[in-house]
Short mmCIF file of C-alpha atoms in Angstrom, two decimals:
data_model
loop_
_atom_site.label_atom_id
_atom_site.label_comp_id
_atom_site.label_asym_id
_atom_site.label_seq_id
_atom_site.Cartn_x
_atom_site.Cartn_y
_atom_site.Cartn_z
CA MET H 1 6.40 -54.31 -39.13
CA LYS H 2 8.81 -52.06 -40.82
CA ASN H 3 6.78 -49.06 -40.89
CA ALA H 4 6.00 -50.31 -37.13
CA LEU H 5 9.72 -50.54 -35.85
CA LEU H 6 10.37 -47.15 -37.88
CA LEU H 7 7.34 -45.16 -35.72
CA GLY H 8 8.47 -46.57 -32.33
CA LEU H 9 12.13 -45.60 -32.78
CA CYS H 10 10.38 -41.92 -34.02
CA SER H 11 8.85 -41.94 -30.87
CA ALA H 12 11.53 -43.01 -28.26
CA LEU H 13 13.38 -40.02 -30.10
CA ALA H 14 11.21 -37.36 -29.40
CA ALA H 15 10.97 -38.71 -25.66
CA CYS H 16 14.85 -38.69 -25.32
CA SER H 17 14.88 -34.66 -26.68
CA SER H 18 16.14 -32.35 -24.93
CA THR H 19 14.02 -29.53 -26.75
CA PRO H 20 11.46 -28.38 -24.12
CA ASP H 21 7.95 -28.75 -25.44
CA GLU H 22 6.19 -26.24 -23.62
CA ARG H 23 6.18 -22.17 -23.43
CA ALA H 24 6.60 -20.03 -20.54
CA ASP H 25 7.41 -16.09 -20.65
CA ILE H 26 10.03 -16.76 -17.75
CA VAL H 27 11.84 -19.73 -16.01
CA ILE H 28 13.53 -19.43 -12.55
CA GLU H 29 15.57 -21.91 -10.68
CA ASN H 30 17.48 -22.35 -7.66
CA ALA H 31 15.19 -19.92 -5.64
CA GLN H 32 15.21 -19.71 -1.88
CA ILE H 33 11.32 -19.16 -1.67
CA ILE H 34 9.73 -17.56 1.13
CA ASP H 35 6.17 -18.61 2.64
CA MET H 36 4.57 -15.85 3.82
CA GLN H 37 2.47 -17.55 5.71
CA THR H 38 4.54 -19.35 8.01
CA GLY H 39 8.12 -17.60 7.49
CA ALA H 40 9.28 -21.44 6.16
CA ILE H 41 11.64 -20.92 3.29
CA SER H 42 12.28 -24.04 1.05
CA ALA H 43 15.50 -24.00 -1.16
CA LYS H 44 16.22 -24.77 -5.18
CA GLN H 45 12.92 -24.31 -5.83
CA SER H 46 11.99 -23.61 -9.86
CA LEU H 47 9.25 -21.17 -10.98
CA ALA H 48 7.85 -21.49 -14.65
CA ILE H 49 5.76 -18.22 -15.31
CA ARG H 50 3.48 -17.57 -18.46
CA ASP H 51 1.01 -14.45 -18.79
CA GLY H 52 1.83 -13.35 -15.34
CA ILE H 53 0.70 -16.79 -13.77
CA ILE H 54 2.77 -19.17 -12.05
CA ILE H 55 2.14 -22.47 -13.96
CA LYS H 56 4.48 -24.75 -12.31
CA ARG H 57 6.37 -24.62 -8.91
CA SER H 58 8.92 -27.52 -8.73
CA ASP H 59 12.12 -28.85 -6.68
CA LYS H 60 13.72 -30.11 -9.61
CA PRO H 61 14.71 -27.76 -12.75
CA LEU H 62 12.25 -26.40 -15.24
CA SER H 63 14.47 -24.90 -17.86
CA SER H 64 14.63 -28.60 -19.58
CA GLN H 65 10.52 -28.78 -19.33
CA TYR H 66 10.23 -24.93 -20.69
CA GLN H 67 11.26 -22.75 -23.68
CA SER H 68 11.62 -19.25 -21.88
CA SER H 69 12.45 -15.93 -23.25
CA THR H 70 13.79 -15.45 -20.26
CA PHE H 71 15.82 -17.37 -17.58
CA ILE H 72 16.54 -16.61 -13.85
CA ASP H 73 18.94 -17.90 -11.93
CA ALA H 74 18.46 -17.16 -8.65
CA LYS H 75 21.00 -18.74 -6.80
CA GLY H 76 22.12 -17.33 -3.32
CA GLN H 77 18.76 -14.94 -3.87
CA TYR H 78 15.24 -15.43 -1.77
CA VAL H 79 11.92 -15.06 -3.56
CA MET H 80 8.94 -13.67 -2.41
CA PRO H 81 5.68 -11.99 -3.48
CA GLY H 82 6.20 -8.74 -4.51
CA LEU H 83 5.20 -5.66 -1.85
CA TRP H 84 1.91 -3.80 -1.63
CA ASP H 85 1.46 0.26 -0.76
CA MET H 86 -2.09 0.23 0.42
CA HIS H 87 -2.32 3.75 0.75
CA VAL H 88 -0.81 6.05 -2.06
CA HIS H 89 -2.30 9.06 -3.92
CA PHE H 90 -1.99 10.63 -7.26
CA GLY H 91 -3.36 14.30 -7.90
CA GLY H 92 -2.40 17.99 -7.95
CA GLY H 93 -4.66 18.85 -10.45
CA ASP H 94 -4.80 18.19 -14.36
CA GLU H 95 -1.81 20.27 -15.02
CA LEU H 96 0.20 17.24 -12.78
CA ILE H 97 -1.01 14.39 -14.62
CA GLU H 98 2.07 13.37 -16.03
CA GLU H 99 4.25 14.31 -13.57
CA ASN H 100 1.97 11.43 -11.60
CA LYS H 101 2.22 9.04 -14.14
CA GLN H 102 6.03 9.19 -13.88
CA LEU H 103 5.64 7.64 -10.40
CA LEU H 104 4.63 4.42 -11.64
CA PRO H 105 7.90 2.83 -12.82
CA LEU H 106 9.60 4.16 -9.87
CA TYR H 107 7.12 1.64 -7.74
CA LEU H 108 8.83 -1.35 -9.67
CA ALA H 109 12.08 0.33 -9.19
CA TYR H 110 11.62 -0.25 -5.18
CA GLY H 111 9.70 -3.78 -5.56
CA VAL H 112 6.59 -2.70 -4.83
CA THR H 113 4.60 -4.40 -7.31
CA THR H 114 0.92 -3.40 -6.53
CA VAL H 115 -0.76 0.06 -5.30
CA ARG H 116 -3.83 1.07 -3.72
CA ASP H 117 -4.87 4.26 -4.86
CA ALA H 118 -6.85 6.39 -2.09
CA ALA H 119 -8.23 9.13 -3.96
CA ALA H 120 -7.30 12.36 -4.98
CA ASP H 121 -8.16 14.15 -8.18
CA LEU H 122 -7.01 12.70 -11.00
CA SER H 123 -9.37 9.63 -10.98
CA GLU H 124 -10.08 9.62 -14.48
CA SER H 125 -5.90 8.95 -15.31
CA VAL H 126 -5.66 6.54 -12.37
CA LEU H 127 -8.34 4.42 -13.93
CA SER H 128 -7.20 4.79 -17.28
CA TRP H 129 -3.85 3.83 -15.98
CA ARG H 130 -5.16 0.54 -14.11
CA GLU H 131 -6.27 -0.82 -17.65
CA GLN H 132 -3.06 0.41 -19.52
CA VAL H 133 -0.70 -1.61 -16.94
CA LYS H 134 -3.14 -4.77 -16.73
CA GLN H 135 -2.85 -4.69 -20.83
CA GLY H 136 0.83 -4.47 -20.65
CA GLN H 137 0.71 -1.00 -22.09
CA LEU H 138 2.49 0.70 -19.26
CA VAL H 139 5.20 0.44 -16.84
CA GLY H 140 3.93 0.29 -13.18
CA PRO H 141 2.49 -1.64 -10.41
CA THR H 142 -0.43 -3.32 -10.39
CA ILE H 143 -3.33 -0.78 -9.69
CA PHE H 144 -6.39 -0.73 -7.36
CA THR H 145 -8.48 2.62 -6.96
CA SER H 146 -11.36 3.82 -4.80
CA GLY H 147 -11.87 6.42 -7.84
CA PRO H 148 -13.09 9.85 -6.24
CA LYS H 149 -14.13 9.30 -2.65
CA LEU H 150 -16.95 10.24 -0.39
CA GLU H 151 -17.18 13.53 1.46
CA GLY H 152 -19.30 16.67 2.46
CA LYS H 153 -19.89 19.51 0.97
CA GLY H 154 -17.17 22.28 0.93
CA SER H 155 -14.67 19.23 1.64
CA ILE H 156 -10.62 20.45 2.05
CA TRP H 157 -10.01 17.69 -0.15
CA PRO H 158 -9.71 18.17 -3.86
CA GLY H 159 -11.84 15.48 -6.64
CA ASP H 160 -14.27 14.52 -3.89
CA LEU H 161 -17.65 13.66 -4.59
CA GLU H 162 -19.52 15.94 -2.17
CA VAL H 163 -22.69 14.85 -0.61
CA GLU H 164 -24.84 15.97 2.16
CA THR H 165 -28.29 13.82 1.26
CA THR H 166 -29.33 10.54 1.47
CA GLU H 167 -30.07 10.95 -2.18
CA GLU H 168 -27.11 13.31 -3.38
CA MET H 169 -25.45 9.65 -1.28
CA HIS H 170 -27.20 7.38 -3.42
CA ALA H 171 -26.22 9.34 -6.54
CA ALA H 172 -22.33 9.31 -5.83
CA MET H 173 -22.37 5.50 -5.21
CA ASP H 174 -24.08 4.71 -8.63
CA LEU H 175 -21.21 6.86 -10.23
CA LEU H 176 -18.68 4.83 -8.34
CA ASP H 177 -20.36 1.71 -9.75
CA SER H 178 -20.23 3.10 -13.53
CA MET H 179 -16.71 3.81 -13.21
CA ASP H 180 -16.15 0.02 -11.86
CA VAL H 181 -13.59 1.29 -8.78
CA ASP H 182 -12.23 -1.86 -6.75
CA PHE H 183 -13.51 -0.14 -3.20
CA ILE H 184 -14.83 3.25 -2.10
CA LYS H 185 -13.19 5.38 0.24
CA ILE H 186 -14.51 7.82 2.62
CA THR H 187 -13.34 10.95 4.66
CA ASP H 188 -14.92 13.45 7.08
CA SER H 189 -13.51 16.69 6.74
CA ALA H 190 -17.08 18.14 5.87
CA LEU H 191 -19.31 15.17 5.77
CA THR H 192 -22.34 15.11 8.79
CA PRO H 193 -21.65 11.97 11.27
CA GLU H 194 -25.09 10.65 10.31
CA LEU H 195 -24.51 10.76 6.83
CA TYR H 196 -21.31 9.08 7.34
CA LEU H 197 -22.48 5.92 9.08
CA LYS H 198 -25.67 5.54 6.58
CA ALA H 199 -22.54 5.89 3.71
CA VAL H 200 -21.04 2.95 5.62
CA LYS H 201 -23.54 1.18 5.83
CA GLU H 202 -25.02 1.17 2.33
CA VAL H 203 -21.63 1.13 0.54
CA LYS H 204 -21.65 -2.76 2.28
CA LYS H 205 -25.16 -3.57 0.93
CA ARG H 206 -23.83 -2.92 -2.57
CA GLY H 207 -20.70 -5.27 -2.13
CA TYR H 208 -17.92 -2.88 -1.88
CA GLN H 209 -15.27 -2.72 0.89
CA ILE H 210 -15.10 0.62 2.16
CA SER H 211 -11.93 2.26 4.13
CA GLY H 212 -11.57 5.95 5.23
CA HIS H 213 -10.83 8.51 8.04
CA ILE H 214 -13.30 8.59 11.22
CA PRO H 215 -14.95 11.59 12.13
CA PHE H 216 -13.69 12.52 15.75
CA SER H 217 -17.36 13.11 16.74
CA LEU H 218 -17.77 9.34 16.58
CA SER H 219 -16.18 6.19 18.51
CA VAL H 220 -14.22 4.23 16.52
CA THR H 221 -15.88 1.00 17.76
CA ASP H 222 -19.04 2.95 16.62
CA VAL H 223 -17.97 2.96 12.95
CA SER H 224 -16.12 -0.42 13.14
CA LYS H 225 -19.51 -1.88 14.24
CA ALA H 226 -21.35 0.05 10.60
CA GLY H 227 -19.16 -1.84 8.72
CA LEU H 228 -15.86 0.10 8.13
CA ASP H 229 -13.27 -2.54 6.92
CA ALA H 230 -10.29 -0.32 7.56
CA ILE H 231 -9.05 2.32 8.98
CA GLU H 232 -6.64 4.96 7.42
CA HIS H 233 -4.25 6.06 9.58
CA MET H 234 -3.38 5.07 13.21
CA THR H 235 -4.19 8.14 14.88
CA TYR H 236 -7.69 7.14 14.92
CA MET H 237 -6.81 4.01 16.86
CA LEU H 238 -5.16 6.50 19.57
CA LYS H 239 -8.53 8.05 19.91
CA ALA H 240 -10.06 4.77 20.23
CA ALA H 241 -7.00 4.19 22.99
CA ALA H 242 -8.00 6.73 25.20
CA LYS H 243 -9.77 6.59 28.71
CA ASN H 244 -12.55 9.36 28.04
CA GLU H 245 -13.12 8.51 24.05
CA ALA H 246 -16.61 9.59 24.69
CA ASP H 247 -15.66 12.67 26.22
CA ILE H 248 -13.86 13.61 23.36
CA SER H 249 -16.40 12.57 20.77
CA ALA H 250 -19.10 14.83 22.70
CA LYS H 251 -16.74 17.68 22.80
CA VAL H 252 -15.92 17.39 18.87
CA ALA H 253 -19.56 17.06 18.15
CA SER H 254 -20.18 20.39 20.52
CA LYS H 255 -17.57 21.95 18.43
CA GLU H 256 -15.52 22.75 21.66
CA LEU H 257 -12.81 20.44 20.36
CA SER H 258 -11.79 19.66 16.73
CA TYR H 259 -9.30 17.43 15.37
CA ARG H 260 -6.72 19.30 16.14
CA THR H 261 -6.83 20.37 19.75
CA SER H 262 -7.92 16.96 20.37
CA LEU H 263 -4.77 15.00 19.91
CA PRO H 264 -2.79 16.57 22.61
CA ILE H 265 -5.66 15.15 25.22
CA ILE H 266 -5.75 11.74 23.29
CA THR H 267 -2.14 11.16 23.83
CA ALA H 268 -2.36 11.93 27.18
CA GLN H 269 -5.16 9.82 27.88
CA PHE H 270 -3.73 6.71 26.20
CA ASP H 271 -4.69 3.82 28.42
CA GLU H 272 -3.37 0.17 27.02
CA PRO H 273 -6.39 -2.35 28.79
CA THR H 274 -8.70 0.67 27.33
CA ALA H 275 -6.80 -0.10 23.85
CA ILE H 276 -6.65 -3.76 24.05
CA LYS H 277 -10.31 -3.97 24.57
CA LYS H 278 -10.91 -1.56 21.90
CA PHE H 279 -8.90 -3.33 19.52
CA THR H 280 -10.56 -6.80 19.74
CA VAL H 281 -14.06 -4.95 18.99
CA LEU H 282 -12.38 -3.82 15.92
CA ALA H 283 -10.58 -7.61 14.99
CA ASN H 284 -13.90 -9.21 16.24
CA ASN H 285 -15.89 -6.83 13.29
CA ASP H 286 -12.76 -7.54 10.56
CA THR H 287 -11.84 -3.92 10.83
CA ALA H 288 -8.31 -3.30 9.91
CA VAL H 289 -5.93 -0.34 9.92
CA VAL H 290 -3.70 0.84 7.84
CA PRO H 291 -0.90 2.85 9.96
CA THR H 292 0.46 5.29 7.52
CA LEU H 293 3.67 5.76 10.07
CA ILE H 294 5.78 7.39 7.99
CA GLY H 295 4.16 10.33 7.40
CA GLY H 296 3.69 11.11 10.95
CA LYS H 297 7.82 10.49 11.34
CA ILE H 298 8.39 12.60 8.85
CA THR H 299 6.26 15.62 10.25
CA ALA H 300 6.95 14.98 14.01
CA TYR H 301 10.73 15.57 13.05
CA ILE H 302 10.87 17.81 10.59
CA ASP H 303 12.43 20.13 12.44
CA GLU H 304 15.88 17.96 12.90
CA ASP H 305 15.48 16.83 9.17
CA ASN H 306 14.23 19.38 6.66
CA HIS H 307 14.82 16.46 3.92
CA GLN H 308 16.11 19.15 1.42
CA ASP H 309 19.37 16.93 0.82
CA ASP H 310 17.25 13.72 0.08
CA ALA H 311 18.48 12.05 -3.11
CA TYR H 312 15.09 11.07 -4.22
CA LEU H 313 13.92 14.50 -5.03
CA ASP H 314 15.59 14.36 -8.26
CA TYR H 315 12.87 12.02 -9.09
CA LEU H 316 9.77 14.27 -8.22
CA GLY H 317 8.72 16.88 -10.51
CA LYS H 318 8.53 20.21 -9.25
CA GLY H 319 4.62 20.38 -9.54
CA LEU H 320 4.95 17.80 -7.22
CA LYS H 321 7.48 19.05 -5.03
CA ALA H 322 5.49 22.07 -4.32
CA THR H 323 2.50 20.59 -3.07
CA TYR H 324 4.77 19.57 0.00
CA GLN H 325 5.24 22.70 1.27
CA TRP H 326 1.65 23.24 2.94
CA ARG H 327 2.41 20.55 5.14
CA VAL H 328 6.10 21.73 5.87
CA ASP H 329 4.78 25.41 6.15
CA ARG H 330 2.04 24.52 8.95
CA ALA H 331 4.61 21.89 11.07
CA ASN H 332 7.00 25.28 11.43
CA LYS H 333 4.71 27.43 12.73
CA ASP H 334 4.47 24.68 15.33
CA THR H 335 5.59 26.16 19.35
CA PRO H 336 8.44 23.96 20.94
CA ALA H 337 5.56 22.60 23.19
CA GLN H 338 3.75 21.64 19.70
CA ILE H 339 7.23 20.17 18.37
CA LYS H 340 7.57 18.21 21.77
CA GLN H 341 3.77 16.92 21.45
CA ARG H 342 3.65 15.83 18.06
CA LYS H 343 7.03 13.75 18.60
CA GLU H 344 5.50 12.28 21.68
CA ARG H 345 2.25 11.48 19.42
CA PHE H 346 4.02 9.66 16.92
CA ILE H 347 5.75 7.42 19.36
CA LYS H 348 2.66 6.58 21.06
CA THR H 349 0.72 6.04 17.94
CA ALA H 350 3.71 3.52 16.83
CA GLN H 351 3.58 1.51 20.21
CA LEU H 352 -0.09 0.76 19.14
CA LEU H 353 1.02 -1.90 16.37
CA PRO H 354 2.39 -4.51 18.94
CA ILE H 355 -1.01 -4.21 20.37
CA ALA H 356 -3.23 -4.30 17.50
CA GLN H 357 -1.26 -6.96 16.16
CA GLN H 358 -2.01 -8.88 19.66
CA ALA H 359 -5.94 -7.95 19.70
CA GLY H 360 -6.00 -9.58 16.15
CA VAL H 361 -6.39 -6.54 14.06
CA SER H 362 -4.89 -6.84 10.32
CA ILE H 363 -2.27 -4.47 9.85
CA ILE H 364 -1.72 -3.50 6.23
CA ALA H 365 1.37 -1.81 5.05
CA GLY H 366 0.70 1.86 3.31
CA THR H 367 2.25 5.31 2.83
CA ASP H 368 0.23 7.61 1.98
CA ALA H 369 2.99 8.45 -1.02
CA GLY H 370 2.31 10.68 -3.57
CA PHE H 371 1.32 14.27 -3.84
CA LEU H 372 0.55 16.69 -0.45
CA ASN H 373 2.34 14.59 1.84
CA SER H 374 5.67 15.78 2.50
CA TYR H 375 8.75 13.84 1.64
CA ILE H 376 6.90 10.55 1.73
CA TYR H 377 8.76 8.59 -1.43
CA PRO H 378 6.23 6.71 -3.83
CA GLY H 379 8.38 3.34 -3.70
CA LEU H 380 11.04 4.01 -0.62
CA SER H 381 9.10 4.88 1.70
CA LEU H 382 7.18 1.74 1.89
CA HIS H 383 10.42 0.46 3.16
CA GLN H 384 10.98 3.39 5.54
CA GLU H 385 7.24 2.07 7.13
CA LEU H 386 8.21 -1.36 6.94
CA SER H 387 10.96 -0.61 9.26
CA ILE H 388 8.80 1.41 11.76
CA PHE H 389 6.73 -1.89 11.92
CA THR H 390 9.95 -3.79 13.33
CA GLU H 391 11.45 -0.77 15.24
CA TYR H 392 8.30 -0.73 17.74
CA GLY H 393 7.92 -4.54 17.94
CA LEU H 394 6.30 -6.63 15.06
CA THR H 395 8.39 -9.61 14.14
CA PRO H 396 9.80 -8.89 10.85
CA LEU H 397 7.69 -11.61 9.16
CA GLN H 398 4.37 -9.88 10.79
CA THR H 399 5.69 -7.15 8.86
CA LEU H 400 5.96 -8.65 5.75
CA GLN H 401 2.57 -10.00 5.81
CA ALA H 402 1.37 -6.31 6.35
CA ALA H 403 2.92 -6.02 3.20
CA THR H 404 2.12 -8.82 0.97
CA LEU H 405 -1.02 -10.94 2.52
CA ALA H 406 -3.11 -8.12 4.21
CA GLY H 407 -3.77 -5.78 1.15
CA PRO H 408 -4.81 -8.97 -0.70
CA LYS H 409 -7.01 -10.01 1.98
CA PHE H 410 -8.84 -6.67 2.37
CA LEU H 411 -9.30 -6.41 -1.51
CA ASN H 412 -10.67 -10.51 -1.43
CA LYS H 413 -7.63 -11.19 -3.42
CA GLN H 414 -6.21 -13.73 -1.62
CA GLN H 415 -7.22 -16.09 -4.25
CA GLN H 416 -4.69 -14.78 -6.77
CA TYR H 417 -2.21 -12.42 -4.55
CA GLY H 418 0.35 -13.45 -1.59
CA ALA H 419 2.04 -16.79 -2.45
CA LEU H 420 4.54 -18.02 -5.18
CA SER H 421 2.42 -21.11 -5.92
CA GLU H 422 0.47 -22.53 -8.97
CA GLY H 423 -2.07 -20.26 -10.64
CA LYS H 424 -1.00 -17.15 -8.43
CA VAL H 425 0.00 -13.93 -10.13
CA ALA H 426 3.51 -13.75 -11.01
CA ASP H 427 4.41 -10.59 -9.15
CA LEU H 428 7.66 -11.26 -7.05
CA ILE H 429 10.56 -9.57 -5.67
CA LEU H 430 14.24 -11.32 -5.49
CA LEU H 431 16.36 -10.21 -2.50
CA SER H 432 20.17 -10.87 -2.09
CA GLU H 433 19.68 -11.27 1.82
CA ASN H 434 16.89 -12.49 4.05
CA PRO H 435 14.24 -10.20 4.94
CA LEU H 436 12.97 -11.98 7.47
CA ILE H 437 16.31 -11.82 9.85
CA ASP H 438 16.41 -8.09 9.11
CA ILE H 439 13.17 -6.16 7.87
CA ARG H 440 15.73 -3.66 5.69
CA ASN H 441 17.14 -6.76 3.44
CA THR H 442 13.70 -6.27 1.79
CA GLN H 443 16.49 -3.15 0.39
CA THR H 444 18.14 -5.52 -1.46
CA LEU H 445 16.69 -5.60 -4.38
CA LYS H 446 17.90 -7.85 -7.31
CA GLY H 447 14.91 -8.11 -9.40
CA VAL H 448 11.59 -7.74 -9.57
CA VAL H 449 8.86 -9.85 -12.11
CA SER H 450 5.38 -7.94 -13.14
CA HIS H 451 3.36 -8.73 -15.59
CA SER H 452 5.34 -11.12 -17.40
CA THR H 453 7.94 -8.55 -17.53
CA PHE H 454 11.41 -9.33 -15.47
CA TYR H 455 13.64 -6.40 -14.14
CA ASP H 456 17.42 -7.25 -13.13
CA SER H 457 19.30 -4.78 -11.11
CA ASN H 458 20.14 -2.44 -14.01
CA ALA H 459 16.51 -2.32 -15.34
CA LEU H 460 15.68 -1.03 -12.17
CA GLU H 461 18.34 1.12 -11.67
CA LEU H 462 17.45 2.47 -15.37
CA LEU H 463 14.01 3.12 -14.46
CA LYS H 464 14.82 5.89 -11.76
CA GLN H 465 17.34 7.54 -14.39
CA GLN H 466 14.25 8.12 -16.37
CA ALA H 467 12.60 9.60 -13.61
CA LYS H 468 15.75 11.80 -12.91
CA ALA H 469 15.93 12.51 -16.79
CA PHE H 470 12.25 13.33 -17.17
CA VAL H 471 12.59 15.84 -13.82
CA ALA H 472 15.78 16.89 -15.66
CA SER H 473 14.10 17.81 -18.80
CA GLN H 474 11.15 20.18 -17.08
CA PRO H 475 11.29 23.78 -18.15
#
């Protein structure tokens, strides 16, 4: 009896003990969590995170239940999934590998916890970084990559898999299989329209998602029907919205027009009923669009802002900055009439956003950040892209969905990402202001959680300063 009483007393004492009996890497309390599906905000929420996964969400404090190395009091802050940039590039040749690698922490410094590499000439390095980030050996966002993209012989882009026969196309896809890529990218600078369509259909047979540029000699809807999952760049949507798209395609096929000489025509021929009709076809085929509008805006207005005073330039290596020059030089050769046309084209392209949204097209946030694309800055440019979305008619919630839900949907990763609920990946950002009121509040960053590491404001600033120090140390 005495032993039984002692045992009961010990059990009671253990139950009353305040010592947590479960482990977590991070515990967050007092958070205002934003639901990306509905825009609803839940106050006084707590999260427990272990091994990069949310293991518990509650409307009650969790610090007494979990032992954690990091505790975050998020009182007064808005917490939401981390941002996704679904169109970035790492490239410029082997001599720029280290400069590209130094960009990875900058994405986290701006709240971008996931990037989708859309091909260039450093695929081997990017695949290695993908695994190093996953294993916690490298600071940076989660990386999804296409590896080298499919193109034709004599492509203008570096690092492509160039094919001109069906056999070569299959061999290229076998190579991509062996590289374990996350999706496949296709472009059209030298690929014949016939082989382009064959490649899209074959990629879908192999079970991959595919995105890319679209040959101007083909209709956008025909490419969508062939199985293209996402259109990279909104300019192709502008072509679909032209009343005479079929005529433009025929003239490009006969070499009477080129991509560049077609642009003023498709702008002038824009027709909203045509746009709605074509965009509805895209939506029915589940073809998304990655607008990448920030680059078009920068180029369109480079005569008014040459970006030489941008503070961000201090974070970029001299080799990467040098790759910007070719687009700048090309834009500087434009005549006054061409400058006027490129500004009109940017505005008209951006105005397609609410039309695409209304038609049901999935809009995926991406920037084209990285080498070659002038002054499209890793991390920062995504916030600029989101501001364009709301400026031209999307609501803040629709815009946030483009940066948190649309990317996982494209990659079939909805089960792991897009919400702060139990079992989801714990990539998240903390903001001091509500982004549903003003999308620019995504820049009121107070902290980032990525791969079970919490970066507070000081740590985020340190990531920027480390990038600056790297650039300053270059010979």
